[in-house]
């Protein structure tokens, strides 16, 4: 049977895939979206553990592409819960009639480029084969759950969960529960489990910094103000390093006296959320500045946690503030004041093994009915490398990235024509408001594909030299910061054997966005478009394998 044909295959139907479909379809392209899950949502579909909530304010963690959507959707709280974000994405799918081009329950297993036809052949675990001119990997940065290979892992007979692949509603009443991991997911799930379980054991390897989310219902008056000024709010975010409408810090700790220094941090603590990250300038560059904030954060932990020994074990001391994702919590530290919660410090009593009924450490044996892995993800590269991606001359992406991911702008990889990454390694992605980063990438990709077509090219790909320069530049910027002082997932440190490369671009969303715009304006500097003699006036239809005719169901099952 000959494969289905389309212009673009998009992999994933989360924030990235849905918006890619919307933009690309608007260009008259036939698009097929392949999604492993049974519904839209991507990361926000699977991370449905109790307490899952966004750590970017809901009014900002939302699409900006449709002013009508902005005005009609009503967020109910400062930080949206996972169910609310999923409802939003379902609404987007309905409102823009996106579902007709999405095939659910379909995991992409292979994507192979053919040098002769300039087409990608995409295969799935459902036996589908699709042939497309372009392939957009909207596979998410945090979509492959990471379970550590602990001794005896398979002998444990209790219930096992991972926060990133949560099965649906789960009850812990009357149970002894263990949670391994105290990152953003652990810090959110732990208070929820503690409220249900008979006893909760928190297995902590590294304490993290967490600021209060100070979540609250959104005041309708504030919502009205935000909606009236959305355009300006989005514009401010576009010109900020984190793609967020936050003020830029202007002072260093030494610019003010001790009282004012403390007051700056106290005000930020009261506001909560991301405020602590914009207290002082150069917070992630200057160690002395960072020490001031880190010590303030530790003092707050000591105030909140009644038992001094437990408080001390919860104080992060091995990495700068913000060099790992700063968590936002609701009652996390207070949870350790509950009589039914025990903090197990894996630095002083490492895990020896899991056994049939629990976990043995070097000091004790913990009997557990359920075990929750809040142990994170094979971030940024894991999901892409699980797909067998073959580029020009049969080059495998997994081999190209053997020493760590190499991209040009986090958008394309040399040797892989017409393959686009959405918020790939080498772009600001996870260091920013992801929705804004996704929108910026999708717009860039859509424009690029349109340019390729209208100018009569068949392919575009990154020049290897441009890629090498970009990777060098991204590494140089990272090395000037304190980010590289932490064993974080940003650097692949959480996955045994993963190359230690700082993956996101740390130079700021505003700067990065301008670089991307300059590249487009320069006629795609650093990219090769072929055939070299394509005429600027050539029609898209004249290109090899040119656009399929648009039709009502053209994205679903195109007829050629
Ligand atoms: O994962 P993590 P996450 N033995 O990698 C521990 C986003 N997110 O799912 O630090 C014992 O941060 C590990 O310990 P250590 C957000 O971007 C956002 O929590 O490696 N422990 C760590 O404590 C975030 O950064 C939201 O020593 C082990 C934990 O597991 C990203 O997702 C909510 C271990 C993993 O922390 C990932 O967060 C949730 C082992 N063998 C997630 N292996 C919001 O928007 C790992 N750990 C709020």
Coordinates of C-alpha atoms and ligand atoms in Angstrom, one line a residue:
X1 CA 0.0 0.0 0.0
X2 CA 1.4 3.4 -0.9
X3 CA 2.0 5.8 2.0
X4 CA -0.4 8.7 2.8
X5 CA 1.0 11.9 1.4
X6 CA 0.9 15.3 3.0
X7 CA 3.0 18.5 3.1
X8 CA 3.8 18.4 6.7
X9 CA 3.8 15.8 9.5
X10 CA 3.7 17.4 12.9
X11 CA 4.6 15.1 15.8
X12 CA 2.8 15.9 19.0
X13 CA -0.5 17.6 19.9
X14 CA 0.5 19.7 22.9
X15 CA 0.9 23.4 22.9
X16 CA 3.5 23.2 20.1
X17 CA 1.7 20.7 17.8
X18 CA -1.7 22.4 18.1
X19 CA -0.3 25.8 17.2
X20 CA 1.8 24.4 14.4
X21 CA -1.3 22.8 12.9
X22 CA -3.2 26.1 13.1
X23 CA -0.4 28.1 11.4
X24 CA 0.6 25.6 8.7
X25 CA -3.0 24.8 7.7
X26 CA -3.6 28.6 7.4
X27 CA -0.8 28.6 4.7
X28 CA -2.8 26.1 2.7
X29 CA -0.6 23.2 3.5
X30 CA -1.9 19.7 4.2
X31 CA -0.9 18.7 7.7
X32 CA -1.1 15.5 9.6
X33 CA -0.5 15.6 13.4
X34 CA 0.5 12.3 15.0
X35 CA 0.0 12.2 18.8
X36 CA 0.9 9.3 21.1
X37 CA -1.8 10.1 23.7
X38 CA -5.5 9.6 23.4
X39 CA -6.2 13.4 23.5
X40 CA -4.6 16.8 23.0
X41 CA -2.4 18.2 25.7
X42 CA 1.0 16.6 25.4
X43 CA 3.0 17.2 28.7
X44 CA -0.2 18.6 30.2
X45 CA -2.1 15.5 29.4
X46 CA 0.3 13.1 31.1
X47 CA 1.4 15.2 34.1
X48 CA -2.0 14.8 35.9
X49 CA -0.6 14.0 39.3
X50 CA -2.4 15.6 42.3
X51 CA -1.2 19.2 42.7
X52 CA 0.0 19.6 39.2
X53 CA -0.1 23.2 38.3
X54 CA 1.8 25.6 36.1
X55 CA 4.5 27.8 37.6
X56 CA 4.0 30.6 35.1
X57 CA 1.0 32.8 35.7
X58 CA -2.0 31.6 33.8
X59 CA -2.7 34.8 31.9
X60 CA 0.8 34.6 30.5
X61 CA 0.9 30.8 30.0
X62 CA -1.5 31.0 27.2
X63 CA -1.5 31.5 23.4
X64 CA -1.2 35.1 22.1
X65 CA -2.0 34.3 18.4
X66 CA -5.7 34.9 18.7
X67 CA -7.0 38.1 20.4
X68 CA -10.5 36.6 20.4
X69 CA -9.2 33.5 22.3
X70 CA -7.4 35.8 24.7
X71 CA -10.6 37.7 25.4
X72 CA -13.0 34.8 25.7
X73 CA -11.0 32.4 27.8
X74 CA -11.4 32.9 31.6
X75 CA -8.6 31.6 33.8
X76 CA -9.8 31.0 37.3
X77 CA -6.6 31.2 39.4
X78 CA -3.2 32.8 39.4
X79 CA -1.5 29.5 38.5
X80 CA -3.7 27.2 36.4
X81 CA -4.1 23.6 37.5
X82 CA -3.3 20.8 35.1
X83 CA -7.1 20.1 34.5
X84 CA -7.7 23.8 33.7
X85 CA -4.8 23.9 31.2
X86 CA -6.0 20.7 29.6
X87 CA -9.5 22.2 29.3
X88 CA -8.0 25.3 27.7
X89 CA -6.1 23.1 25.1
X90 CA -9.3 21.1 24.4
X91 CA -11.1 24.4 23.9
X92 CA -8.4 25.6 21.5
X93 CA -8.7 22.3 19.5
X94 CA -12.5 22.7 19.2
X95 CA -12.5 26.4 18.6
X96 CA -10.1 26.2 15.7
X97 CA -11.4 22.8 14.4
X98 CA -8.0 21.2 14.9
X99 CA -9.0 17.6 15.8
X100 CA -9.8 16.7 12.2
X101 CA -6.1 16.7 11.3
X102 CA -4.9 14.9 14.5
X103 CA -4.5 11.1 14.7
X104 CA -4.4 10.1 18.3
X105 CA -3.0 6.9 20.0
X106 CA -0.3 6.9 17.4
X107 CA 3.4 7.0 18.4
X108 CA 6.0 7.9 15.7
X109 CA 8.7 5.3 15.7
X110 CA 10.7 6.4 12.6
X111 CA 11.3 9.4 10.4
X112 CA 13.6 8.8 7.4
X113 CA 14.7 11.3 4.8
X114 CA 15.0 10.3 1.2
X115 CA 17.8 12.2 -0.7
X116 CA 16.2 11.4 -4.1
X117 CA 12.6 12.5 -3.5
X118 CA 13.4 15.1 -0.7
X119 CA 10.6 13.5 1.3
X120 CA 10.3 12.3 4.9
X121 CA 8.8 8.8 5.4
X122 CA 7.3 8.7 8.9
X123 CA 6.3 5.4 10.4
X124 CA 4.2 4.8 13.5
X125 CA 3.5 2.0 16.1
X126 CA 0.0 1.6 14.5
X127 CA 1.5 0.6 11.2
X128 CA 0.9 3.9 9.4
X129 CA 3.3 5.2 6.9
X130 CA 3.1 8.8 5.9
X131 CA 5.2 10.6 3.3
X132 CA 5.7 14.4 3.8
X133 CA 7.9 17.2 2.5
X134 CA 8.4 18.7 6.0
X135 CA 8.5 17.2 9.5
X136 CA 7.9 19.3 12.6
X137 CA 8.9 17.7 15.9
X138 CA 6.6 19.3 18.5
X139 CA 7.5 16.5 20.9
X140 CA 8.0 18.6 24.0
X141 CA 11.0 19.1 26.2
X142 CA 9.8 17.1 29.2
X143 CA 7.9 14.2 27.7
X144 CA 10.0 11.1 28.4
X145 CA 9.7 10.1 32.0
X146 CA 12.9 9.1 33.8
X147 CA 12.9 6.3 36.3
X148 CA 16.2 5.7 38.0
X149 CA 17.6 2.2 37.7
X150 CA 17.6 1.4 41.4
X151 CA 18.8 -2.0 42.6
X152 CA 15.8 -4.4 43.0
X153 CA 13.5 -2.0 41.1
X154 CA 11.5 -4.9 39.6
X155 CA 11.0 -6.8 42.8
X156 CA 8.8 -4.1 44.4
X157 CA 5.2 -5.4 44.4
X158 CA 3.3 -2.3 45.6
X159 CA 1.7 0.4 43.4
X160 CA 4.2 2.4 41.3
X161 CA 3.6 5.8 39.7
X162 CA 5.6 8.4 37.9
X163 CA 4.4 12.0 38.1
X164 CA 5.0 12.4 34.3
X165 CA 2.8 9.4 33.3
X166 CA 0.1 9.6 35.9
X167 CA -2.7 7.1 35.2
X168 CA -5.7 9.3 36.4
X169 CA -7.3 9.7 39.8
X170 CA -5.4 7.7 42.5
X171 CA -6.3 7.5 46.2
X172 CA -3.6 7.1 49.0
X173 CA -6.0 6.9 52.0
X174 CA -4.7 4.5 54.7
X175 CA -1.4 3.8 52.9
X176 CA 2.2 4.2 53.6
X177 CA 3.6 6.0 50.6
X178 CA 7.1 6.9 49.4
X179 CA 7.9 9.8 47.1
X180 CA 11.3 9.8 45.5
X181 CA 12.4 13.2 44.1
X182 CA 12.0 16.8 45.3
X183 CA 12.0 18.8 42.1
X184 CA 9.1 20.8 40.8
X185 CA 6.8 17.7 40.5
X186 CA 7.8 16.3 43.9
X187 CA 7.3 19.6 45.6
X188 CA 3.8 19.8 44.2
X189 CA 2.7 16.2 44.8
X190 CA 4.1 15.8 48.3
X191 CA 1.6 18.1 50.2
X192 CA -1.3 16.4 48.3
X193 CA -0.1 12.9 49.1
X194 CA 0.6 13.9 52.7
X195 CA -3.0 15.1 53.2
X196 CA -4.3 11.6 52.2
X197 CA -1.7 9.0 53.2
X198 CA -1.4 7.4 56.6
X199 CA 2.3 8.0 56.4
X200 CA 4.4 9.7 53.8
X201 CA 8.2 9.1 53.4
X202 CA 9.9 11.7 51.2
X203 CA 13.1 10.4 49.8
X204 CA 15.3 13.4 49.1
X205 CA 18.6 13.3 47.4
X206 CA 19.0 17.1 46.7
X207 CA 16.9 19.8 48.4
X208 CA 15.7 22.5 46.0
X209 CA 14.8 26.1 46.3
X210 CA 11.1 26.8 46.3
X211 CA 9.2 30.1 46.6
X212 CA 5.6 30.3 47.7
X213 CA 3.2 30.1 44.7
X214 CA 0.8 32.3 46.6
X215 CA -1.8 31.0 44.3
X216 CA -5.2 32.6 44.6
X217 CA -8.5 32.9 42.6
X218 CA -8.1 35.6 39.9
X219 CA -9.8 38.8 40.8
X220 CA -12.3 39.7 38.0
X221 CA -11.0 43.3 38.1
X222 CA -7.4 42.1 37.5
X223 CA -8.6 39.9 34.7
X224 CA -10.4 42.8 33.1
X225 CA -7.2 44.9 33.3
X226 CA -5.1 42.2 31.8
X227 CA -7.5 41.7 29.0
X228 CA -7.7 45.4 28.3
X229 CA -3.9 45.6 28.1
X230 CA -3.0 42.2 26.6
X231 CA -1.2 43.5 23.6
X232 CA 1.2 45.6 25.7
X233 CA 1.7 42.8 28.2
X234 CA 2.6 40.4 25.5
X235 CA 5.0 43.0 23.9
X236 CA 6.7 43.4 27.3
X237 CA 7.2 39.7 27.5
X238 CA 8.6 39.5 23.9
X239 CA 11.3 42.0 25.0
X240 CA 12.3 40.1 28.2
X241 CA 14.9 37.4 28.8
X242 CA 12.3 35.0 30.2
X243 CA 9.4 35.8 27.8
X244 CA 7.5 37.1 30.9
X245 CA 6.2 40.6 31.6
X246 CA 8.3 41.0 34.7
X247 CA 10.3 44.1 35.6
X248 CA 14.0 43.9 35.0
X249 CA 16.0 44.2 38.2
X250 CA 18.1 47.3 38.4
X251 CA 20.0 47.1 41.7
X252 CA 22.7 44.9 43.1
X253 CA 22.6 43.9 46.8
X254 CA 25.5 46.3 47.5
X255 CA 23.7 49.2 46.0
X256 CA 21.4 49.4 49.1
X257 CA 21.8 49.0 52.9
X258 CA 21.0 45.8 54.7
X259 CA 17.5 46.8 55.6
X260 CA 16.5 47.7 52.1
X261 CA 18.3 44.6 50.8
X262 CA 16.1 42.5 53.1
X263 CA 13.0 44.5 52.2
X264 CA 13.5 43.8 48.5
X265 CA 13.6 40.1 49.1
X266 CA 10.8 40.1 51.6
X267 CA 8.5 42.0 49.1
X268 CA 9.4 39.4 46.5
X269 CA 8.7 36.5 48.9
X270 CA 5.3 38.1 49.7
X271 CA 4.4 38.4 46.0
X272 CA 5.7 34.8 45.4
X273 CA 6.0 33.0 42.1
X274 CA 8.8 34.2 39.9
X275 CA 9.4 37.5 41.9
X276 CA 12.5 36.2 43.8
X277 CA 14.3 35.7 40.4
X278 CA 14.0 39.4 39.6
X279 CA 15.2 40.9 42.9
X280 CA 18.7 41.8 42.0
X281 CA 20.5 42.1 38.7
X282 CA 23.1 39.5 37.7
X283 CA 21.6 37.0 40.0
X284 CA 22.7 34.1 37.9
X285 CA 26.1 35.6 37.0
X286 CA 27.5 37.0 40.2
X287 CA 28.1 34.5 43.0
X288 CA 28.0 37.0 45.8
X289 CA 24.6 38.3 44.7
X290 CA 23.3 34.8 44.4
X291 CA 24.6 34.0 47.9
X292 CA 22.5 36.8 49.4
X293 CA 19.3 35.5 47.9
X294 CA 20.2 31.8 48.6
X295 CA 20.7 32.6 52.3
X296 CA 17.4 34.5 52.4
X297 CA 15.7 31.5 51.0
X298 CA 17.4 29.2 53.6
X299 CA 16.3 31.5 56.4
X300 CA 12.7 31.2 55.2
X301 CA 12.9 27.4 55.3
X302 CA 14.3 27.5 58.8
X303 CA 11.4 29.7 59.8
X304 CA 8.8 27.4 58.3
X305 CA 10.0 24.0 59.4
X306 CA 9.7 23.4 63.1
X307 CA 12.3 20.7 63.6
X308 CA 15.7 22.3 63.1
X309 CA 17.4 19.1 61.9
X310 CA 14.7 18.6 59.2
X311 CA 14.8 22.3 58.2
X312 CA 18.6 22.0 57.8
X313 CA 18.2 18.9 55.6
X314 CA 15.7 20.8 53.4
X315 CA 18.1 23.8 52.9
X316 CA 19.8 23.7 49.5
X317 CA 23.5 24.3 49.8
X318 CA 25.1 22.6 46.8
X319 CA 23.9 24.8 44.0
X320 CA 23.3 28.5 43.3
X321 CA 19.7 29.8 43.6
X322 CA 18.0 29.5 40.2
X323 CA 20.7 27.3 38.7
X324 CA 18.1 24.5 38.9
X325 CA 14.5 25.4 38.1
X326 CA 13.1 27.3 41.1
X327 CA 10.0 25.4 42.4
X328 CA 6.8 27.2 43.3
X329 CA 4.9 25.5 46.1
X330 CA 1.8 25.5 48.2
X331 CA 2.5 24.3 51.7
X332 CA 5.6 22.3 50.8
X333 CA 7.8 23.2 53.7
X334 CA 4.8 23.2 56.1
X335 CA 4.1 19.6 55.1
X336 CA 7.2 18.5 57.1
X337 CA 5.6 19.8 60.3
X338 CA 2.9 17.1 59.9
X339 CA 3.2 14.1 62.2
X340 CA 2.6 11.7 59.3
X341 CA 5.5 12.9 57.2
X342 CA 9.2 11.8 57.4
X343 CA 12.0 13.2 55.4
X344 CA 14.5 10.6 54.4
X345 CA 17.8 12.2 53.5
X346 CA 19.4 10.0 50.9
X347 CA 22.8 11.8 51.3
X348 CA 23.1 10.4 54.8
X349 CA 21.2 7.1 54.2
X350 CA 21.5 6.1 50.5
X351 CA 19.1 3.6 49.0
X352 CA 20.5 0.1 49.1
X353 CA 17.7 -1.6 47.2
X354 CA 14.0 -1.8 46.5
X355 CA 12.5 -5.0 47.7
X356 CA 9.1 -6.7 47.5
X357 CA 7.4 -4.4 50.1
X358 CA 9.4 -1.2 50.1
X359 CA 12.8 0.4 50.2
X360 CA 15.9 -0.5 52.2
X361 CA 18.4 2.3 52.9
X362 CA 21.7 2.0 54.7
X363 CA 19.9 2.9 58.0
X364 CA 16.3 1.6 57.8
X365 CA 13.7 -0.4 56.0
X366 CA 10.6 1.5 54.8
X367 CA 7.5 -0.6 54.1
X368 CA 5.4 1.1 51.4
X369 CA 2.0 0.4 49.8
X370 CA 2.7 2.8 47.0
X371 CA 5.8 4.4 45.5
X372 CA 5.8 7.6 43.5
X373 CA 8.7 8.5 41.3
X374 CA 8.9 12.3 40.9
X375 CA 12.3 11.7 39.3
X376 CA 11.9 13.9 36.2
X377 CA 12.5 13.4 32.5
X378 CA 15.1 12.6 29.9
X379 CA 14.7 16.2 29.0
X380 CA 15.0 18.0 25.7
X381 CA 16.6 15.1 23.7
X382 CA 15.0 11.9 25.2
X383 CA 11.8 11.9 23.1
X384 CA 13.5 12.9 19.9
X385 CA 16.2 10.2 20.2
X386 CA 13.6 7.5 20.9
X387 CA 12.5 8.0 17.3
X388 CA 14.7 6.5 14.7
X389 CA 15.5 9.8 12.8
X390 CA 17.6 9.4 9.6
X391 CA 18.8 12.4 7.6
X392 CA 20.8 12.9 4.5
X393 CA 22.9 9.8 3.5
X394 CA 21.3 7.8 6.2
X395 CA 22.9 9.8 9.0
X396 CA 21.3 8.9 12.3
X397 CA 20.4 11.7 14.7
X398 CA 21.3 9.5 17.6
X399 CA 24.9 9.3 16.2
X400 CA 25.1 13.0 15.4
X401 CA 24.2 13.8 19.0
X402 CA 26.4 11.2 20.5
X403 CA 28.4 13.8 22.3
X404 CA 25.3 16.0 23.1
X405 CA 22.8 17.8 21.0
X406 CA 24.0 20.0 18.1
X407 CA 21.6 22.4 16.4
X408 CA 21.5 25.7 14.6
X409 CA 19.3 28.0 16.8
X410 CA 17.6 25.0 18.3
X411 CA 15.5 24.9 15.1
X412 CA 17.3 22.6 12.7
X413 CA 20.1 20.1 12.5
X414 CA 22.8 20.0 9.8
X415 CA 22.2 17.0 7.6
X416 CA 18.5 16.8 8.3
X417 CA 16.7 18.8 5.7
X418 CA 13.2 20.1 6.2
X419 CA 13.1 18.7 9.8
X420 CA 12.2 21.3 12.3
X421 CA 12.5 21.1 16.1
X422 CA 10.1 23.1 18.3
X423 CA 12.0 24.6 21.3
X424 CA 14.8 22.2 20.6
X425 CA 18.2 22.2 22.5
X426 CA 20.1 25.4 21.7
X427 CA 17.0 27.6 22.0
X428 CA 15.8 29.3 25.2
X429 CA 12.8 27.0 25.6
X430 CA 12.7 25.7 29.2
X431 CA 14.3 28.8 30.6
X432 CA 11.4 30.9 29.5
X433 CA 7.6 30.9 29.3
X434 CA 7.3 27.9 27.2
X435 CA 4.1 29.0 25.4
X436 CA 5.8 32.2 24.2
X437 CA 8.9 30.2 23.1
X438 CA 6.7 27.7 21.2
X439 CA 4.8 30.5 19.4
X440 CA 8.0 32.2 18.4
X441 CA 9.4 28.9 17.0
X442 CA 6.2 28.0 15.2
X443 CA 5.9 31.4 13.5
X444 CA 9.5 31.2 12.4
X445 CA 9.0 27.6 11.0
X446 CA 5.8 28.5 9.2
X447 CA 7.4 31.5 7.6
X448 CA 10.4 29.5 6.6
X449 CA 8.3 26.8 5.0
X450 CA 6.3 29.4 3.2
X451 CA 9.5 31.0 1.9
X452 CA 10.9 27.7 0.7
X453 CA 7.7 27.0 -1.2
X454 CA 7.1 30.4 -2.7
X455 CA 10.7 30.7 -3.9
X456 CA 10.6 27.3 -5.4
X457 CA 13.2 25.5 -3.3
X458 CA 12.7 21.9 -2.3
X459 CA 14.7 21.8 0.9
X460 CA 16.3 24.0 3.6
X461 CA 18.8 22.8 6.2
X462 CA 21.3 24.2 8.6
X463 CA 24.9 24.7 7.4
X464 CA 27.3 22.7 9.5
X465 CA 29.6 25.7 10.1
X466 CA 26.7 27.8 11.3
X467 CA 25.6 25.0 13.7
X468 CA 29.2 24.7 15.1
X469 CA 29.3 28.4 15.6
X470 CA 25.9 28.5 17.3
X471 CA 26.8 25.6 19.7
X472 CA 30.0 27.4 20.5
X473 CA 28.2 30.6 21.2
X474 CA 25.5 28.9 23.3
X475 CA 28.2 27.1 25.4
X476 CA 30.1 30.3 25.8
X477 CA 27.1 32.2 27.2
X478 CA 26.2 29.3 29.5
X479 CA 29.8 29.2 30.9
X480 CA 29.5 32.9 31.9
X481 CA 26.6 32.0 34.2
X482 CA 26.1 30.1 37.4
X483 CA 23.8 27.6 35.6
X484 CA 26.7 25.3 34.9
X485 CA 27.4 25.0 38.7
X486 CA 24.4 22.7 39.2
X487 CA 23.9 19.0 38.4
X488 CA 20.6 19.8 36.8
X489 CA 18.5 18.2 34.0
X490 CA 19.4 21.3 32.0
X491 CA 22.9 19.7 31.7
X492 CA 21.6 16.1 31.4
X493 CA 23.0 15.2 34.8
X494 CA 19.9 13.3 35.9
X495 CA 20.3 10.6 33.2
X496 CA 23.1 8.1 33.6
X497 CA 25.4 8.2 30.6
X498 CA 23.8 11.3 29.0
X499 CA 26.5 13.7 27.7
X500 CA 26.9 16.7 30.0
X501 CA 26.1 19.6 27.8
X502 CA 24.1 22.7 28.8
X503 CA 21.1 22.3 26.5
X504 CA 18.9 25.4 26.6
X505 CA 20.2 28.7 25.2
X506 CA 20.8 31.0 28.2
X507 CA 21.3 34.3 26.4
X508 CA 17.7 35.4 26.8
X509 CA 14.5 35.1 24.8
X510 CA 14.6 38.7 23.7
X511 CA 18.1 38.4 22.3
X512 CA 17.4 35.0 20.7
X513 CA 14.2 36.2 19.1
X514 CA 16.1 39.1 17.5
X515 CA 18.8 36.7 16.2
X516 CA 16.1 34.5 14.6
X517 CA 14.5 37.6 13.0
X518 CA 17.8 38.8 11.6
X519 CA 18.5 35.3 10.1
X520 CA 15.1 35.4 8.3
X521 CA 15.7 39.0 7.1
X522 CA 19.1 38.1 5.8
X523 CA 17.7 35.4 3.5
X524 CA 18.3 32.6 6.0
X525 CA 21.9 33.2 6.8
X526 CA 23.5 29.9 8.1
X527 CA 21.0 27.8 6.1
X528 CA 21.3 26.1 2.7
X529 CA 18.3 26.1 0.5
X530 CA 18.3 23.9 -2.6
X531 CA 18.3 23.5 -5.5
X532 CA 20.6 26.5 -5.6
X533 CA 19.2 27.8 -8.8
X534 CA 15.5 28.0 -7.6
X535 CA 14.0 31.1 -9.0
X536 CA 12.6 33.7 -6.6
X537 CA 9.5 33.9 -8.8
X538 CA 9.0 30.2 -9.0
X539 CA 5.6 29.0 -8.0
X540 CA 5.3 26.7 -5.0
X541 CA 3.6 24.1 -7.2
X542 CA 6.6 23.9 -9.4
X543 CA 8.8 22.7 -6.6
X544 CA 9.6 19.0 -6.5
X545 CA 6.8 17.4 -4.5
X546 CA 5.1 20.8 -4.3
X547 CA 2.0 21.6 -2.2
X548 CA -0.9 19.3 -2.2
X549 CA -4.2 20.9 -3.3
X550 CA -6.1 22.4 -0.4
X551 CA -9.4 20.8 0.4
X552 CA -11.8 20.3 3.2
X553 CA -10.1 17.3 4.6
X554 CA -6.7 17.9 2.9
X555 CA -4.8 17.4 6.1
X556 CA -6.5 14.1 6.9
X557 CA -6.1 11.8 3.9
X558 CA -4.7 13.7 0.9
X559 CA -5.4 12.0 -2.3
X560 CA -2.0 12.0 -3.9
Ligands
LIG1 O1 12.1 16.6 37.7 P1 13.5 17.1 38.3 P2 10.6 17.2 37.9 N1 17.5 8.8 43.6 O2 14.5 16.5 37.4 C1 15.4 13.2 42.1 C2 9.0 21.2 34.9 N2 7.9 21.1 35.8 O3 9.7 16.3 37.3 O4 18.3 16.7 42.2 C3 17.0 9.8 44.3 O5 13.5 18.5 38.5 C4 16.3 14.4 41.8 O6 17.3 14.5 42.7 P3 18.7 15.2 42.3 C5 10.0 22.1 35.4 O7 10.7 22.7 34.3 C6 7.1 22.2 36.0 O8 10.4 17.6 39.4 O9 19.0 14.7 40.9 N3 16.5 10.9 43.8 C7 15.2 15.5 41.9 O10 15.0 15.8 43.2 C8 10.9 21.2 36.1 O11 12.2 21.6 36.3 C9 6.1 22.2 36.8 O12 19.7 14.9 43.3 C10 16.5 11.0 42.5 C11 14.0 14.8 41.3 O13 14.2 13.4 41.4 C12 10.9 20.0 35.2 O14 9.6 19.9 34.8 C13 5.8 21.1 37.6 C14 17.1 10.0 41.6 C15 13.8 15.1 39.9 O15 13.6 16.5 39.7 C16 11.3 18.7 35.9 O16 10.7 18.6 37.2 C17 6.5 20.0 37.4 C18 17.6 8.9 42.3 N4 18.2 7.9 41.6 C19 7.6 20.0 36.5 N5 16.9 10.4 40.4 C20 5.4 23.4 37.0 O17 5.0 24.1 36.1 C21 16.3 11.6 40.4 N6 16.1 11.9 41.6 C22 5.1 23.8 38.4

